[in-house]
Coordinates of C-alpha atoms and ligand atoms in Angstrom, one line a residue:
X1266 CA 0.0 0.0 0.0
X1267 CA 1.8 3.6 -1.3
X1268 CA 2.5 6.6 1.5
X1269 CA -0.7 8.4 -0.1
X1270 CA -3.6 5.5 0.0
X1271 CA -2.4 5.0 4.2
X1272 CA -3.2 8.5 4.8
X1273 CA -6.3 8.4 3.0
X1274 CA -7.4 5.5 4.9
X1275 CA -5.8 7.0 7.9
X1276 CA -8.2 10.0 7.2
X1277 CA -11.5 7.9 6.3
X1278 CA -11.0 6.4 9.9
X1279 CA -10.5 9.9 11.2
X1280 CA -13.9 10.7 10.6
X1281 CA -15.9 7.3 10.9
X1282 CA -16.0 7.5 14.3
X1283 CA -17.6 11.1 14.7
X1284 CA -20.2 10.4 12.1
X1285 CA -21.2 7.1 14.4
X1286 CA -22.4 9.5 17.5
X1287 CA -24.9 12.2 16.0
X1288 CA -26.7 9.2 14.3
X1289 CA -27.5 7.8 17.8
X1290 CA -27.8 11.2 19.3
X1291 CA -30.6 12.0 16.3
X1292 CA -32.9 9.0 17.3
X1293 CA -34.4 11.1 20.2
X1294 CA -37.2 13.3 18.3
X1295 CA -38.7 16.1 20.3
X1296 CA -42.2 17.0 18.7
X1297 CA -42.4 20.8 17.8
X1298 CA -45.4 23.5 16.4
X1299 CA -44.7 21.3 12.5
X1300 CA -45.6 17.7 13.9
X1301 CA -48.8 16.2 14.3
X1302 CA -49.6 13.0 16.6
X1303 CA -52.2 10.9 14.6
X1304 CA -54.1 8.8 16.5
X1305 CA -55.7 6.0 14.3
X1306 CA -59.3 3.9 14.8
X1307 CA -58.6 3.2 19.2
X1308 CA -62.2 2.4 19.2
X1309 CA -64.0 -0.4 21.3
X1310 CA -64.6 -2.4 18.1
X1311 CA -60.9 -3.1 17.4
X1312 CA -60.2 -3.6 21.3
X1313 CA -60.4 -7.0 23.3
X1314 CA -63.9 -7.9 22.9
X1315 CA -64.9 -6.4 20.0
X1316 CA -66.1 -7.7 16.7
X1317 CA -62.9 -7.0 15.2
X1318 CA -60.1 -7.5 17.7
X1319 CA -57.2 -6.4 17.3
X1320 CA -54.9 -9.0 19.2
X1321 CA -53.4 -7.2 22.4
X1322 CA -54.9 -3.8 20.7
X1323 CA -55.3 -2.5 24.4
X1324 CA -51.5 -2.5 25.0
X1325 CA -51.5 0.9 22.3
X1326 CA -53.6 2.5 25.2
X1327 CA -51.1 3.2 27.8
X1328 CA -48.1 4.1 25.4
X1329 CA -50.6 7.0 23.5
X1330 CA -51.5 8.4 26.9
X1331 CA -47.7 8.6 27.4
X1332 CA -47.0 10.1 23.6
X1333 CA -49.8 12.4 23.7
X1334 CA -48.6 15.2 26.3
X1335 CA -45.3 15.7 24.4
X1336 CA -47.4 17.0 21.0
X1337 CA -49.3 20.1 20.8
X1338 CA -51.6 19.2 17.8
X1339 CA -52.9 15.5 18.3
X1340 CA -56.0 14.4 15.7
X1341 CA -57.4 11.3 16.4
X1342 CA -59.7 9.0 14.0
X1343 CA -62.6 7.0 14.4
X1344 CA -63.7 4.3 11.7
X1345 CA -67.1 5.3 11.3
X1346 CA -69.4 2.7 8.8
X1347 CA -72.9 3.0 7.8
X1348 CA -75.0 0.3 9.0
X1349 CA -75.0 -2.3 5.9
X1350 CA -71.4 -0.9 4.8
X1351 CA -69.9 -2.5 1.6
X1352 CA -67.0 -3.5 3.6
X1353 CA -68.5 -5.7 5.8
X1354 CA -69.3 -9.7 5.0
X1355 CA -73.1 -8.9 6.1
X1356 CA -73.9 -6.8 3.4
X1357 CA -72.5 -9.8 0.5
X1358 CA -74.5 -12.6 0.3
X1359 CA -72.7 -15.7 1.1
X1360 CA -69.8 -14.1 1.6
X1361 CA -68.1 -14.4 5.3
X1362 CA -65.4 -12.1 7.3
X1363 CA -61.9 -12.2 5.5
X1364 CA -63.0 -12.8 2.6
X1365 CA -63.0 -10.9 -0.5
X1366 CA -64.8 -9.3 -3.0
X1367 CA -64.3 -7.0 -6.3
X1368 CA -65.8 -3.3 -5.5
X1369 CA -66.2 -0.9 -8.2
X1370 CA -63.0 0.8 -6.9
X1371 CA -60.8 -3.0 -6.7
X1372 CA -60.7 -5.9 -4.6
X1373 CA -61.7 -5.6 -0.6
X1374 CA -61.0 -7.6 2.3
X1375 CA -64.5 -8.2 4.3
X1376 CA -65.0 -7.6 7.5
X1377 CA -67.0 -8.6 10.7
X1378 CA -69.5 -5.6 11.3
X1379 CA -67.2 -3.2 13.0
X1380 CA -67.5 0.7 14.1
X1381 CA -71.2 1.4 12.7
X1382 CA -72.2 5.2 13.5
X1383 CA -73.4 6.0 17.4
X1384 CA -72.6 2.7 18.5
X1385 CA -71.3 1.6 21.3
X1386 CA -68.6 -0.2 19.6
X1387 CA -67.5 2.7 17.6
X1388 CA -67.0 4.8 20.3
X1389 CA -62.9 5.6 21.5
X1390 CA -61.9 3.9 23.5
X1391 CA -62.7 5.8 27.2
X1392 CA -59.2 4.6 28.4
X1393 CA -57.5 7.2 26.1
X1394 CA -56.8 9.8 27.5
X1395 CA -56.3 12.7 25.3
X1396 CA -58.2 16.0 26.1
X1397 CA -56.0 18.1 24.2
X1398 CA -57.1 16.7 20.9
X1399 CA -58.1 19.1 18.7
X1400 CA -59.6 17.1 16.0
X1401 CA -61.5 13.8 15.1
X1402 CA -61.7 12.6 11.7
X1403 CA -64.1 10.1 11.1
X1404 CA -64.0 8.0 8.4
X1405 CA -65.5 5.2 6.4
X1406 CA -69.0 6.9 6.8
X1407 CA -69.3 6.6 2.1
X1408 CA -71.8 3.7 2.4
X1409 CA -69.9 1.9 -0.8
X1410 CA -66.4 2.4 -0.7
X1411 CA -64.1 1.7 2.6
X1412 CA -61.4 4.1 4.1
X1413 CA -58.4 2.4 5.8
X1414 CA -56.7 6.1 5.6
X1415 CA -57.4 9.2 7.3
X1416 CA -56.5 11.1 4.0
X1417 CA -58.4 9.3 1.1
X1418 CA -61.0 6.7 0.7
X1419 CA -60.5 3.1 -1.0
X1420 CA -61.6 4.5 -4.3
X1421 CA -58.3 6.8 -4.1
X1422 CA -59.8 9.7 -4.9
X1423 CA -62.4 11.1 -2.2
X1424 CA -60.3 12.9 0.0
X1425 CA -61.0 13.3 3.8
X1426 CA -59.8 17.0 3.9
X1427 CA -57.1 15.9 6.9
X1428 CA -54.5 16.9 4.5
X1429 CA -55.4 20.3 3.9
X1430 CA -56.2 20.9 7.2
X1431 CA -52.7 20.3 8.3
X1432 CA -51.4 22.1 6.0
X1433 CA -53.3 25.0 7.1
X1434 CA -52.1 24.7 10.4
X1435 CA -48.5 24.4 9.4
X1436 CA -47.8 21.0 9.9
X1437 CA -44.6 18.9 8.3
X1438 CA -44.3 15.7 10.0
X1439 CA -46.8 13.0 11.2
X1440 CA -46.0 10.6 14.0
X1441 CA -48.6 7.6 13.5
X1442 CA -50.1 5.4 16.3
X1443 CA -52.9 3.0 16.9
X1444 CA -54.6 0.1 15.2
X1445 CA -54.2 -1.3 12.7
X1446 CA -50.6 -1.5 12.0
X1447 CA -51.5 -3.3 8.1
X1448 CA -54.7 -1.5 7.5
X1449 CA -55.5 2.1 8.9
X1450 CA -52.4 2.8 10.0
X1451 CA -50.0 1.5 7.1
X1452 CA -52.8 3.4 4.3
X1453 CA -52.8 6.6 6.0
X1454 CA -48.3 6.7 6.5
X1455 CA -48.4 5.7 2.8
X1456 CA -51.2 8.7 1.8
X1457 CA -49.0 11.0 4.3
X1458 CA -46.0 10.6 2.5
X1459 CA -47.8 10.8 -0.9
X1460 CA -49.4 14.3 0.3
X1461 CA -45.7 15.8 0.8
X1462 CA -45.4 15.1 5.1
X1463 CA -42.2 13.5 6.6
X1464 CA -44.2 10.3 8.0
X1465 CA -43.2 8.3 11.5
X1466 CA -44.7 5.2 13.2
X1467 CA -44.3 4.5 16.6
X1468 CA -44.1 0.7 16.3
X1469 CA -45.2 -0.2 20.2
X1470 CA -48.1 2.3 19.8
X1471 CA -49.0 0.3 17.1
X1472 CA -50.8 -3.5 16.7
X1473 CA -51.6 -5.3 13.5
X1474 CA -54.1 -7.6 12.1
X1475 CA -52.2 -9.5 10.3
X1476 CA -54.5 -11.3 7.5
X1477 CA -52.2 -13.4 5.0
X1478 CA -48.9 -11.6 5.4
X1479 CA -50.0 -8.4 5.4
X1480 CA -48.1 -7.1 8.3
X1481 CA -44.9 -7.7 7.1
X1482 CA -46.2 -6.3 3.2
X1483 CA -47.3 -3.8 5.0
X1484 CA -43.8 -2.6 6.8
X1485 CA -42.1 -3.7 3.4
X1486 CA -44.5 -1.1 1.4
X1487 CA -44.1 1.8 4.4
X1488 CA -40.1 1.4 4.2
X1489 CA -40.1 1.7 0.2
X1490 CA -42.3 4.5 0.8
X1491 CA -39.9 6.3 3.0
X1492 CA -42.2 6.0 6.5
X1493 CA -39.7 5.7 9.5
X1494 CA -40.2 4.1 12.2
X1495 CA -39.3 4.7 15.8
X1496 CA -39.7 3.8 19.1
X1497 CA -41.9 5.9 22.0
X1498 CA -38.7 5.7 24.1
X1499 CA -37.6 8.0 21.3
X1500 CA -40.2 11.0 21.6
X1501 CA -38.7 13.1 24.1
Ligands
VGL1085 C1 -59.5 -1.2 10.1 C2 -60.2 -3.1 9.0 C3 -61.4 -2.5 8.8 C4 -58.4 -0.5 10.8 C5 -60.7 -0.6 9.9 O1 -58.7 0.4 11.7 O2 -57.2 -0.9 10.7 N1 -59.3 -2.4 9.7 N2 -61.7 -1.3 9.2
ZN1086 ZN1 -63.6 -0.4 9.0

């Protein structure tokens, strides 16, 4: 090895080292006046006990009491279905939950009856504990077409307004929490991203589904998307 390809090397390992340390120290995110925690679908339905469970979907509760206090602009969202919605098996004759079916807008998964308006079920859940909210975005209510995202319904054009509204208000960055991971949350990171905002999900204020793989598609499609993902030990 010559005299000059030492000292470049030499050089190289110089700065390695340094460039290890802010990388650690940038994990910690402290949420400012531009980020927004979005709070997706905590609603009895998707809770122990409801007709859509999500498995250990309670655990999301304590860990978004924690989160919330650290951002000034929280907006939570409630799925919120017509009675006889498309989306659910009920509506499709012979057709049962997790099965699918070809809608006028492509193919959707069906569902148990789950979040129908001024139930019970679809009601948050009363262990959150977010006063400070300053929005709810309910959504789901277009009798024929589903809405996974808070942005923009199944058909992928009706738009829910939530992305002009943060806009309005300033707002870069959205931290993403609640249930599902590979439904409502994973649709509205990937619409996020699409409508221009830096996009982060808190993975243990997060539980999935899981139907056929589609947790792990789900984080595959979120990471080519450019979501991050973090931890609440992270939000400062
Ligand atoms: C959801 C399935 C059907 C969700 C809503 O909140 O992830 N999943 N409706
Ligand atoms: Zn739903």
């Amino acid at each position: 090895m010559g005299r000059h390809r030492r000292e470049v090397l030499a050089t190289l390992g110089a700065f390695a080292l340094p460039l290890i340390v802010p990388r650690q120290a940038m994990a910690h995110v402290k949420p400012g006046n531009r980020d927004v925690l979005l709070v997706v679908d905590v609603q009895n339905c998707f809770l122990p006990g409801g007709s859509l469970a999500v498995k250990d979907g309670d655990a999301v509760v304590p860990v978004i009491n924690g989160l919330a206090p650290k951002f000034r602009n929280v907006v939570v969202t409630q799925d919120w279905h017509t009675p006889g919605h498309a989306s659910f098996a009920s509506t499709h004759a012979g057709k049962k939950p997790f099965e699918t079916v070809q809608l006028h807008y492509g193919q959707q998964v069906l569902w148990p009856d789950h979040c129908v308006q001024g139930t019970e079920g679809a009601e948050l859940s009363s262990a959150l504990k977010i006063p400070h909210a300053h929005l709810v975005i309910r959504k789901g209510h277009n009798p024929g077409i589903d809405s996974y995202s808070a942005f923009v319904e199944a058909d992928g054009v009706t738009k829910t307004g939530l992305a002009g509204y943060l806009k309005e208000r300033g707002i870069e960055r959205v931290f993403i929490t609640g249930l599902a991971t590979d439904f409502c949350v994973a649709w509205s990171a990937l619409d996020a991203r699409k409508a221009g905002f830096d996009v982060i999900v808190i993975e243990d204020a997060c539980r999935g589904i899981d139907l056929n793989g589609s947790l792990a598609a789900a984080w595959k499609d979120m990471e080519a998307a450019g979501v991050e993902r973090t931890h609440s030990a992270e939000i400062m």
